[in-house]
Coordinates of C-alpha atoms in Angstrom, one line a residue:
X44 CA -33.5 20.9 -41.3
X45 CA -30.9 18.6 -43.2
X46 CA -28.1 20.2 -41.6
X47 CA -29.7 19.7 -38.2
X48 CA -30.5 15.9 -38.8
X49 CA -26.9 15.7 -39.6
X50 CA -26.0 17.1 -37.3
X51 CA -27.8 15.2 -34.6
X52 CA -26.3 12.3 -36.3
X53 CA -23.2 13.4 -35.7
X54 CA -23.8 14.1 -32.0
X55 CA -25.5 10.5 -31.8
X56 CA -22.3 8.9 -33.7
X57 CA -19.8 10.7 -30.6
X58 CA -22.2 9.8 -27.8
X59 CA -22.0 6.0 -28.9
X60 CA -18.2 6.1 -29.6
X61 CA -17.9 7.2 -26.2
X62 CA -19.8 4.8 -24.6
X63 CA -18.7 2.1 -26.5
X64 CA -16.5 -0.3 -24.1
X65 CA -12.4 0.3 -24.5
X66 CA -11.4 -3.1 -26.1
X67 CA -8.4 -5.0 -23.8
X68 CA -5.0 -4.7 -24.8
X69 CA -1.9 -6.4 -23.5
X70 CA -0.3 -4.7 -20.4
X71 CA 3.1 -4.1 -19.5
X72 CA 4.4 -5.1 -16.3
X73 CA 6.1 -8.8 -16.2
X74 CA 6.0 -9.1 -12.4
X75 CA 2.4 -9.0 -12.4
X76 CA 0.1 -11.3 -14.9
X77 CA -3.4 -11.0 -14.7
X78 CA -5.4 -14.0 -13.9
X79 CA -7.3 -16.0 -16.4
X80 CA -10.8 -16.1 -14.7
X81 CA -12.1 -12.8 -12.9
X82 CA -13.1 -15.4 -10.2
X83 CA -9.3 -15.4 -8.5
X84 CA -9.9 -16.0 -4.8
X85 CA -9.6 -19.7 -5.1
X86 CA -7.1 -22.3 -6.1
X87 CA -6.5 -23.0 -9.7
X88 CA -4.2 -24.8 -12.0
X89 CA -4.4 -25.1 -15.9
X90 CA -5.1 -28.4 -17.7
X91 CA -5.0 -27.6 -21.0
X92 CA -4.8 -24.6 -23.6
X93 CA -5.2 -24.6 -27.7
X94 CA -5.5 -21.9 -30.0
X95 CA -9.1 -20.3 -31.1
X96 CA -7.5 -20.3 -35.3
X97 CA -8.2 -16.3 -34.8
X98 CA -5.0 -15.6 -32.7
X99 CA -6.7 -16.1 -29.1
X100 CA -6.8 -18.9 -27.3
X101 CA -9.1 -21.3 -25.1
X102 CA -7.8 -22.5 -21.5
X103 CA -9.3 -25.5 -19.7
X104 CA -8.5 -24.7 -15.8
X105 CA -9.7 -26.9 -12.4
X106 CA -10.7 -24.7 -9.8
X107 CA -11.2 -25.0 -6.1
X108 CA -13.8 -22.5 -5.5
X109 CA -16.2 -25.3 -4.0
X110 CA -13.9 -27.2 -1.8
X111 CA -13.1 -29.9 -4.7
X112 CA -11.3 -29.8 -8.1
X113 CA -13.5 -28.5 -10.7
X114 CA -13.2 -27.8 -14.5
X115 CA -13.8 -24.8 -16.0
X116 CA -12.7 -23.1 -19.5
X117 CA -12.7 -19.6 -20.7
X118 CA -11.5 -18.1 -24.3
X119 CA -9.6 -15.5 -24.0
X120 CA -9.6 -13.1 -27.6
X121 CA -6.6 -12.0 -29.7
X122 CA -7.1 -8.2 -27.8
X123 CA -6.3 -10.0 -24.2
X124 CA -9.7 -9.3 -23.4
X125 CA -12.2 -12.8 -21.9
X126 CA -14.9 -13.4 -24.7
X127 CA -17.8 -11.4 -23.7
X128 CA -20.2 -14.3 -24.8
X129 CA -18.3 -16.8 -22.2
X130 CA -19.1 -16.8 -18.3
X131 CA -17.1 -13.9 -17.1
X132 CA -16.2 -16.4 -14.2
X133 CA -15.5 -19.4 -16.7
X134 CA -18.0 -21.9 -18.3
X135 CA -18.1 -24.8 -15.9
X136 CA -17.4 -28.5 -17.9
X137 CA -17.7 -30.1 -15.1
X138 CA -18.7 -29.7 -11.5
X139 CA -19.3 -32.9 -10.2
X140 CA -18.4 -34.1 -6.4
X141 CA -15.3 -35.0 -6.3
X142 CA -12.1 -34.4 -7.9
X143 CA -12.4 -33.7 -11.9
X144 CA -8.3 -34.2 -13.0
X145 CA -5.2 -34.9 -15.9
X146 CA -8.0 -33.4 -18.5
X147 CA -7.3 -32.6 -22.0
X148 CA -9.0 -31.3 -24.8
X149 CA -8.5 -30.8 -28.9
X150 CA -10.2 -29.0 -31.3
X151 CA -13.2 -30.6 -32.8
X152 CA -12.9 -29.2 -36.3
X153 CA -15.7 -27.9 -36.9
X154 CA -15.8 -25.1 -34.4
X155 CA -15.8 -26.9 -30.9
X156 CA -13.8 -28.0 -28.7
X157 CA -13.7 -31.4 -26.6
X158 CA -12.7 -32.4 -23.1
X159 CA -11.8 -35.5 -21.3
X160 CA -10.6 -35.7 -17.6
X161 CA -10.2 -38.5 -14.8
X162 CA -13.4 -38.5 -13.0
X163 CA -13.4 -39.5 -9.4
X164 CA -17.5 -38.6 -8.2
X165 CA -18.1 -42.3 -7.8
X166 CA -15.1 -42.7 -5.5
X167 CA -12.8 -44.8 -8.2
X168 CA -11.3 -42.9 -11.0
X169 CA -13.9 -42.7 -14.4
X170 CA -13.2 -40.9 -18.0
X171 CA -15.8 -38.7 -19.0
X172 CA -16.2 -36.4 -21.6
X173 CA -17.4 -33.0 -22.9
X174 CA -18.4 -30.6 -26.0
X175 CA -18.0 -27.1 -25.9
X176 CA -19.3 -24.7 -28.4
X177 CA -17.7 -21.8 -29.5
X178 CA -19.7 -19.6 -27.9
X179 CA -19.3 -20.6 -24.0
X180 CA -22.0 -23.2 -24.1
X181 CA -22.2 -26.8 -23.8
X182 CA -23.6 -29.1 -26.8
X183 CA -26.8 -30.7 -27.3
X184 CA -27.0 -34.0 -25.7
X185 CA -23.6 -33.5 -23.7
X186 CA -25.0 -34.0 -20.0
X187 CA -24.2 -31.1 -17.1
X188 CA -21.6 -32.9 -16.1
X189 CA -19.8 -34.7 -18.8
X190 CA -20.8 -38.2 -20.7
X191 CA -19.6 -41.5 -19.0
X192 CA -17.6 -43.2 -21.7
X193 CA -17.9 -46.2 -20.2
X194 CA -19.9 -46.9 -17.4
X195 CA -20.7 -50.5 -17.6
X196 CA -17.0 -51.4 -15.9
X197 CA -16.3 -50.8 -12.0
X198 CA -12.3 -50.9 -13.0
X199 CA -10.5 -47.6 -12.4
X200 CA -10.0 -45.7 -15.4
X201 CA -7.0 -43.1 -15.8
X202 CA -4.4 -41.4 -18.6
X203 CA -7.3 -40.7 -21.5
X204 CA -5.6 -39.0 -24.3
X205 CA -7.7 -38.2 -27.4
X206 CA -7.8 -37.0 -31.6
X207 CA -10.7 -36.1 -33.7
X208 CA -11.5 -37.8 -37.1
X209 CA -14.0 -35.5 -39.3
X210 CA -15.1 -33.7 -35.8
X211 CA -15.9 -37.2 -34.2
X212 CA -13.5 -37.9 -31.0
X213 CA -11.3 -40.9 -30.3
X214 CA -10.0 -41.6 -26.9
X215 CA -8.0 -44.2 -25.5
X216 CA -7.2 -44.9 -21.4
X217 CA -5.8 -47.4 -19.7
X218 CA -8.6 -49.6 -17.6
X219 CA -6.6 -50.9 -14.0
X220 CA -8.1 -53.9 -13.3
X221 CA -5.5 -55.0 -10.5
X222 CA -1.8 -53.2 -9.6
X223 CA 0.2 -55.9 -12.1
X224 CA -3.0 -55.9 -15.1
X225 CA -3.7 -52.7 -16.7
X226 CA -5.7 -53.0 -20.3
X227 CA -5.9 -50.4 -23.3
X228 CA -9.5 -49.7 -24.3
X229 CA -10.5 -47.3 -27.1
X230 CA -13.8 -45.6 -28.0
X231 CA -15.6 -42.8 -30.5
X232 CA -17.7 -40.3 -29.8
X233 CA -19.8 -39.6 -32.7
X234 CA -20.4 -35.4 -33.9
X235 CA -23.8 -36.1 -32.2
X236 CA -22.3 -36.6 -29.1
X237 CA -23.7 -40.2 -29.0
X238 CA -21.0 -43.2 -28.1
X239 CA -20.4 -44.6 -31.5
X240 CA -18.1 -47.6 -29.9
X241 CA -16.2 -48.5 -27.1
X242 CA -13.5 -51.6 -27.5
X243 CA -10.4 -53.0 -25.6
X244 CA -7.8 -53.0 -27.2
X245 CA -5.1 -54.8 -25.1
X246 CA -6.5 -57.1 -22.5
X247 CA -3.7 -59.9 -21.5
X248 CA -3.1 -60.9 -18.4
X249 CA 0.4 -58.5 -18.2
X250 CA 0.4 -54.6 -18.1
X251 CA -0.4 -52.4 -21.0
X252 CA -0.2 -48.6 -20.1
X253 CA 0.5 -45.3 -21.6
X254 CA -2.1 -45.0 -24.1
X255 CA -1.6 -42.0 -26.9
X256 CA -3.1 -41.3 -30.0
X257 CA -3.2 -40.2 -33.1
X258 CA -4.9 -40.1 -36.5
X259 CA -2.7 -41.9 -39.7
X260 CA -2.8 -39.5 -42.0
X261 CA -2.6 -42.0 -45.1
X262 CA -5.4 -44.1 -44.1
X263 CA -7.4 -41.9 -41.5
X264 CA -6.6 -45.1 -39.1
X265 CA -7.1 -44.5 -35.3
X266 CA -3.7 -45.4 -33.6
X267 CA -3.2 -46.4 -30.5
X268 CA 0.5 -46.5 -29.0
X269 CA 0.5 -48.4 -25.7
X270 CA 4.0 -49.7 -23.9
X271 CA 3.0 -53.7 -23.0
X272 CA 5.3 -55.4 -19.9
X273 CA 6.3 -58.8 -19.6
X274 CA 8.8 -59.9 -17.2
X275 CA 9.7 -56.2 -16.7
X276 CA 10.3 -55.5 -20.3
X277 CA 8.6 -52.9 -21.7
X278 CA 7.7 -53.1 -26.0
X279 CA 5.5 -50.8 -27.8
X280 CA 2.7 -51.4 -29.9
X281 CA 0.3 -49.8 -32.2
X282 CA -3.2 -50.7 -32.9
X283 CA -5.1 -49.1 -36.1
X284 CA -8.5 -48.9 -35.9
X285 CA -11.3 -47.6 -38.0
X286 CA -13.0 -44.6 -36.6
X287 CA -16.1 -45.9 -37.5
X288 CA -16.8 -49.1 -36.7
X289 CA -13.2 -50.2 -34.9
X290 CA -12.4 -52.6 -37.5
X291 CA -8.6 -53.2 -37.7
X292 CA -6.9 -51.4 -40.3
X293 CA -3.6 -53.0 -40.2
X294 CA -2.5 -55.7 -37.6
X295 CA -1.1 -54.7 -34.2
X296 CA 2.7 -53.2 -35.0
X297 CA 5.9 -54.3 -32.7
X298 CA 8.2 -51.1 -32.2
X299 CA 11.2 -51.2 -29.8
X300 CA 11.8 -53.1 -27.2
X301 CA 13.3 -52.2 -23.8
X302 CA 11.8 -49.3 -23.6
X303 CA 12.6 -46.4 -20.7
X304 CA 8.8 -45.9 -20.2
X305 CA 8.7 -42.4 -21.6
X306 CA 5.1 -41.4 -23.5
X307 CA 5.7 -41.0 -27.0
X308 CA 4.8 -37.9 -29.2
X309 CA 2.7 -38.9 -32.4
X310 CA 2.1 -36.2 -35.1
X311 CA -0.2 -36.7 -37.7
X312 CA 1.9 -36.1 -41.4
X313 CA -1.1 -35.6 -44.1
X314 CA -1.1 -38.5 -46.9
X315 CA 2.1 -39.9 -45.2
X316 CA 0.9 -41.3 -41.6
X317 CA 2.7 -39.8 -38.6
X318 CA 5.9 -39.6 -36.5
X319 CA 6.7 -40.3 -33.3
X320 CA 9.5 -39.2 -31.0
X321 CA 10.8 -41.6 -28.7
X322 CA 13.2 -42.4 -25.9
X323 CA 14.6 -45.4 -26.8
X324 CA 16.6 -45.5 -24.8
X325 CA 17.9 -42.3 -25.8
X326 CA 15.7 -39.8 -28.3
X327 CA 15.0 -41.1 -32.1
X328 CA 12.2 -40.0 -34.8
X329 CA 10.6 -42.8 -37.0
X330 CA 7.9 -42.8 -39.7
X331 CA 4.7 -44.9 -39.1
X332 CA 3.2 -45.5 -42.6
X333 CA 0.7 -47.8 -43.8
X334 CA 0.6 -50.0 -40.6
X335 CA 4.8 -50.4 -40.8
X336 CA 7.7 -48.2 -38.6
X337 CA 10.8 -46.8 -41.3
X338 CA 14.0 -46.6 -40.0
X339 CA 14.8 -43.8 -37.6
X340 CA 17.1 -41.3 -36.5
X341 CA 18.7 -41.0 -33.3
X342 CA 19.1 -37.4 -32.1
X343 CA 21.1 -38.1 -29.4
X344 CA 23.2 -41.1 -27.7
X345 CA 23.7 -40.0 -23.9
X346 CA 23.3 -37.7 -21.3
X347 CA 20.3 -36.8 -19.7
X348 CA 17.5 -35.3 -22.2
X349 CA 13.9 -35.2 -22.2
X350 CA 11.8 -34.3 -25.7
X351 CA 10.1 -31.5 -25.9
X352 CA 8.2 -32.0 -29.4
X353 CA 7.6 -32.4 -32.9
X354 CA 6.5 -29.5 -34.9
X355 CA 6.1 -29.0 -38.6
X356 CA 8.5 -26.8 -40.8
X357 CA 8.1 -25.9 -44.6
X358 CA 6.9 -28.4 -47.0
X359 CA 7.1 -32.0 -45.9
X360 CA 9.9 -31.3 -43.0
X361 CA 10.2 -31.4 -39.3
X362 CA 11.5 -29.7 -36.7
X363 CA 12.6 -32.5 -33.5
X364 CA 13.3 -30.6 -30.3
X365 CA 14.9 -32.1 -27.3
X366 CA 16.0 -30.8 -24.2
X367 CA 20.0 -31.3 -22.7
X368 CA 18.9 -30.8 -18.9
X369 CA 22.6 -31.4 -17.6
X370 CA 24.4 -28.3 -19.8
X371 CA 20.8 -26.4 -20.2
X372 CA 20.3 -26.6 -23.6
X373 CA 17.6 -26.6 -25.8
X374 CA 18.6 -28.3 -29.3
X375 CA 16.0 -28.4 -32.7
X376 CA 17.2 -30.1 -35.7
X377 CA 15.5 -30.1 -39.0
X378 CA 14.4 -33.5 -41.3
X379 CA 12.3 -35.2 -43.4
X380 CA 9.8 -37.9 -42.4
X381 CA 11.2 -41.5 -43.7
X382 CA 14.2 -39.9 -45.2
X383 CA 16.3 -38.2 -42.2
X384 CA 19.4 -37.6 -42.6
X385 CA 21.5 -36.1 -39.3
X386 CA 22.7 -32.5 -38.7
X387 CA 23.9 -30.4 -36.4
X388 CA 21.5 -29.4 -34.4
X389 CA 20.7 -25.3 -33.2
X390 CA 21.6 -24.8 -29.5
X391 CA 19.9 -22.6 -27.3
X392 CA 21.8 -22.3 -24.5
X393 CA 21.1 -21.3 -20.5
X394 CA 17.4 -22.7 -20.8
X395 CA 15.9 -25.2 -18.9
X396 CA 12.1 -26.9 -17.9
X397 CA 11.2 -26.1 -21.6
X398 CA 7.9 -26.5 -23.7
X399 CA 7.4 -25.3 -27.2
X400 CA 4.9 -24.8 -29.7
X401 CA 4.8 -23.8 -33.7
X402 CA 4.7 -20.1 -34.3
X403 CA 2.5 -21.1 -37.0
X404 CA 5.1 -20.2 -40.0
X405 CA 7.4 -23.0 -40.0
X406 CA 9.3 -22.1 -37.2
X407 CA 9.7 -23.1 -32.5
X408 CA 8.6 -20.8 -30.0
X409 CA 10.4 -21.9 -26.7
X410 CA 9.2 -21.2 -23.3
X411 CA 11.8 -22.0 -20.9
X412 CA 13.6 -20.9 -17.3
X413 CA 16.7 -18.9 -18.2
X414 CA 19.4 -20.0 -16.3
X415 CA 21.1 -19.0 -13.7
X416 CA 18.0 -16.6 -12.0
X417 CA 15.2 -18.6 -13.5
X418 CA 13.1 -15.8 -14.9
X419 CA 10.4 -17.0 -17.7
X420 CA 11.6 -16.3 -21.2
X421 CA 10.7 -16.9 -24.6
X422 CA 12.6 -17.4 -27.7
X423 CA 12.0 -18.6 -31.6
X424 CA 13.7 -20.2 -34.2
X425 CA 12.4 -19.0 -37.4
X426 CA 11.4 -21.9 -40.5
X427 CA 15.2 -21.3 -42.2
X428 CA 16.5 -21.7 -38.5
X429 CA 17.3 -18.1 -37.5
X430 CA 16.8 -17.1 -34.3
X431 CA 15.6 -13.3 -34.9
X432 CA 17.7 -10.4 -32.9
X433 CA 15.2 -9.8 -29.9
X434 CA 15.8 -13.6 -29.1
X435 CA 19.2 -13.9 -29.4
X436 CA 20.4 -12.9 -26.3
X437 CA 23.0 -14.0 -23.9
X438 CA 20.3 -15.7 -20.8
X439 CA 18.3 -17.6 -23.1
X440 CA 15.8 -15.2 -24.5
X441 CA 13.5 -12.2 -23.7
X442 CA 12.4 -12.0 -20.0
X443 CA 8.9 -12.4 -20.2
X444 CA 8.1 -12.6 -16.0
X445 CA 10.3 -13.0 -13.2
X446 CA 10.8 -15.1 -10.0
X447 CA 9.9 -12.4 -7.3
X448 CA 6.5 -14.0 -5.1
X449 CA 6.5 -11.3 -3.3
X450 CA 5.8 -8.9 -6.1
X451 CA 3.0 -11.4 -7.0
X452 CA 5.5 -13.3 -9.8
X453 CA 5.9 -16.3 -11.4
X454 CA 7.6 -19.1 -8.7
X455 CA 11.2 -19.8 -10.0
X456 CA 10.9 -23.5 -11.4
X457 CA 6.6 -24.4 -11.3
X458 CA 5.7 -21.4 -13.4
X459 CA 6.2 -23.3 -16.6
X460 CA 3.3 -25.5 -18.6
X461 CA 2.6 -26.5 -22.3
X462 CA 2.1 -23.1 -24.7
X463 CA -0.6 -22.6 -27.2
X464 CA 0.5 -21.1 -30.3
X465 CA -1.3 -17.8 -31.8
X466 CA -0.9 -19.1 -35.3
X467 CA 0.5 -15.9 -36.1
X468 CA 4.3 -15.8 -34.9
X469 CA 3.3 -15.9 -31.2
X470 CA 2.0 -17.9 -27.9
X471 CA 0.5 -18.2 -25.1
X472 CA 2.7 -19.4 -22.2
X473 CA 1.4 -20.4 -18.8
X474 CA 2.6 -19.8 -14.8
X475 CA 0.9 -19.5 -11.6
X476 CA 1.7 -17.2 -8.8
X477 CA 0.9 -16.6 -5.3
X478 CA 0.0 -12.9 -5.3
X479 CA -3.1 -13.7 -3.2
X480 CA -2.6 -12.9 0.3
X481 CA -4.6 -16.4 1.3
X482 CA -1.7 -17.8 -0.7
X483 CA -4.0 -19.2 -3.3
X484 CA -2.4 -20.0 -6.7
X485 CA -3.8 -18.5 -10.0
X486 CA -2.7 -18.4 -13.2
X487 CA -1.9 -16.0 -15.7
X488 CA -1.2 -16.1 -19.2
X489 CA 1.7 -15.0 -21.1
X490 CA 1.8 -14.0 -25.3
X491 CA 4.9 -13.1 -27.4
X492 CA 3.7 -11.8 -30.6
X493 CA 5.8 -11.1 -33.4
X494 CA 4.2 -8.5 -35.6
X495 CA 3.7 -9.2 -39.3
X496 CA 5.4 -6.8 -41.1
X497 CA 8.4 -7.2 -38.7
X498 CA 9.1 -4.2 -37.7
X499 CA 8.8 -4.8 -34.4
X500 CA 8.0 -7.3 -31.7
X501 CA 5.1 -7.4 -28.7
X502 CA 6.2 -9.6 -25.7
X503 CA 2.9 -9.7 -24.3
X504 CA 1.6 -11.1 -21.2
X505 CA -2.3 -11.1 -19.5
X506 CA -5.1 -12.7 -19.1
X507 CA -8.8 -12.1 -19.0
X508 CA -8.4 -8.0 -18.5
X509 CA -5.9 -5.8 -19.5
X510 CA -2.7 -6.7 -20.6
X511 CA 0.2 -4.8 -22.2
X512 CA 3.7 -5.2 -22.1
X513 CA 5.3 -3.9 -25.8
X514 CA 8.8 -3.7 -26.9
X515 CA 9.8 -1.8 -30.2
X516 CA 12.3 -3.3 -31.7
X517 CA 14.1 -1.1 -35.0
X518 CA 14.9 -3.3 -38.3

């Protein structure tokens, strides 16, 4: 009798095995990504993206499926597969009448995740929010269709851009109150989802625009970068606020004048305060501590760049990376905050249109059009600036998709938006196709991964499904 209940056991254990569903993995075939959203016969471009902390990934999309721009977001697992707890045709944030647009979102902290977007139901554009939960679902008290931040003011609102501070949000958008008299308001959105302030910040009679955030990391000040115009001059300022009751930190800060209009990039440095990237009016990297801007370090003098970021390194360093659009060059130098000192910086060459992200370790991952034929590839630099074997190659990097529409492929120069970082070596990069024969975009997602023990490294690409593309690569 005992070897038969074993037995049946046994029989039970192989009958579940086999039914149990085949987890995703990444597929193979460059020319063909799969979409993000098993709903694919609609329009739809990506907003935002931001990593999950378990190596997968969440991606805030608007989709036309009802004859306006909606949001959606799905979370997409470290396998490739969709999260089975989401809605397999994405968890709808907002679908409000009218067009829901320029959204972003941030981690919350604490397990969530929330959104803000340009609202235009009422016919003039509002910022609204929302809370996601981990699980697909939206918070308590978060209505349907987002919260109103302010809804008191028939102004247009536009260009949110938002932090957390212990889980709670902080946005900032720019309030147009007539073409020449744009103001800067602020607000927090408490963990319970309540409005916990709303305050303008800027509100002369010239134009303040731009707004971007970030959270001081000496002081937990909210700061607010805003470029201010008068007589078409554009100077930048910094208000500090206190996340909890909008009490003024330290006074409003003066940076450069003359500014080229460019929007800055602010990351937070942990007991020190932040840096920011500028253009001014070529690319430079100061230290904002304690309410006051160090001296800086320009990067570069002339030419035509653009910045691509600010991502950390090992201990207390940097990495700045810039873009040389007229040789196609990507160039990352390494420094400290408030002590830089300048070095030559690493050149990628025969790259263009290209965003980055931390690999998580210290080091860049680049996405970027190889140049001359424009296919998508990746590359790293590595935290003691090494670009590993795989990457160092003669067009700019692995191929990761190619510009053929007709094979349902990436288009040659729009196939290109932000990464999201895996935490683990790897990203997520972004592109839209037109393999739809209504000639509907979609996107897919794209993930180089480079495997722990480096032996060998996965350029993978997918999206909700299955996914597998894998290269071995010997030692």
């Amino acid at each position: 009798m005992r070897r038969l209940r074993l037995a049946s056991l046994a029989l039970l254990a192989l009958l579940l095995i086999g039914t149990r569903p085949a987890s995703a993995d990444w597929a193979h075939d460059p020319y063909s990504p799969l979409p993000l959203c098993a709903y694919n016969t609609s329009a739809q471009n990506l907003q935002a993206s931001l990593p999950d902390g378990s190596g997968g990934m969440y991606a805030l999309f608007a989709d036309y499926r009802f004859s306006n721009w909606d949001l959606y977001m799905t979370h997409i697992l470290s396998t490739g597969a969709q999260d089975p707890a989401w809605p397999l045709n994405g968890l709808a944030v907002c679908g409000a009448t009218g067009d829901q647009q320029n959204a972003k979102m941030v981690l919350d902290g604490l397990g969530g995740v929330w959104v803000a977007w340009e609202d235009l139901r009422s016919g003039s554009s509002k910022v609204y929010v929302s809370h996601v939960n981990a699980n697909g679902t939206l918070q308590a008290g978060i209505p349907t269709n987002g919260l109103q931040i302010d809804p008191a003011s028939s102004a247009a609102q536009t260009a949110p851009d938002l932090t957390v501070s212990n889980g709670a949000l902080c946005i900032a958008w720019q309030y147009a109150y007539s073409v020449s008299d744009n103001d800067i308001y602020a607000a927090v959105v408490g963990t319970n989802n309540a409005i916990t302030w709303v305050l303008r910040v800027a509100n002369s009679s010239v134009n303040q625009t731009m707004p971007k955030v970030v959270i001081s990391g000496e002081s937990g000040a909210f700061v607010i970068s805003y470029y201010e115009t008068v007589s078409n001059v554009i100077t930048q300022k910094f208000a500090f606020l206190n996340p909890l009751n909008a009490s003024t930190v330290y006074p409003v800060l003066t940076g450069y004048t003359n500014m080229p209009g460019a929007t800055p990039i602010l990351l937070k440095l942990d007991g020190i305060g932040f840096e920011m990237m500028n253009m001014y009016p070529n690319i430079a990297v100061n230290l904002v501590s304690a309410g006051t801007m160090g001296p800086g370090m320009s990067l570069v003098n002339s030419g035509t760049f653009g910045m691509v970021g600010l991502y950390p390194r090992a201990g207390n360093t940097l990495w700045a990376v810039w873009a040389d659009w007229a040789n196609n060059i990507v160039n990352l130098v390494p420094f400290s905050p408030g002590n830089p000192v300048p070095v030559t910086p690493i050149a990628l060459s025969n790259l263009s249109n290209a965003f980055g992200t931390s690999d998580g370790q210290g080091g860049v991952l680049i996405e970027a059009n190889s140049q001359p034929n424009l296919s998508i590839v990746a590359t790293r630099v590595l935290a003691n600036g090494v670009v590993p074997p795989l990457f160092n190659v003669s067009y700019g990097g692995p191929v990761i998709a190619y510009p053929t529409p007709y094979l349902g492929g990436f288009t040659p120069l729009n196939a290109l938006m932000p990464p999201a970082s895996d935490g683990k070596g790897g990203m997520y990069a972004f592109g839209w196709n037109s393999r739809l024969p209504n000639g509907n975009y979609n996107w897919g997602v794209l993930e180089g991964l480079l495997a722990v023990d480096g032996v060998r490294v996965k350029l993978e690409h997918g999206g909700s499904a299955v996914v597998n593309l894998k290269v071995a690569v010997p030692r």
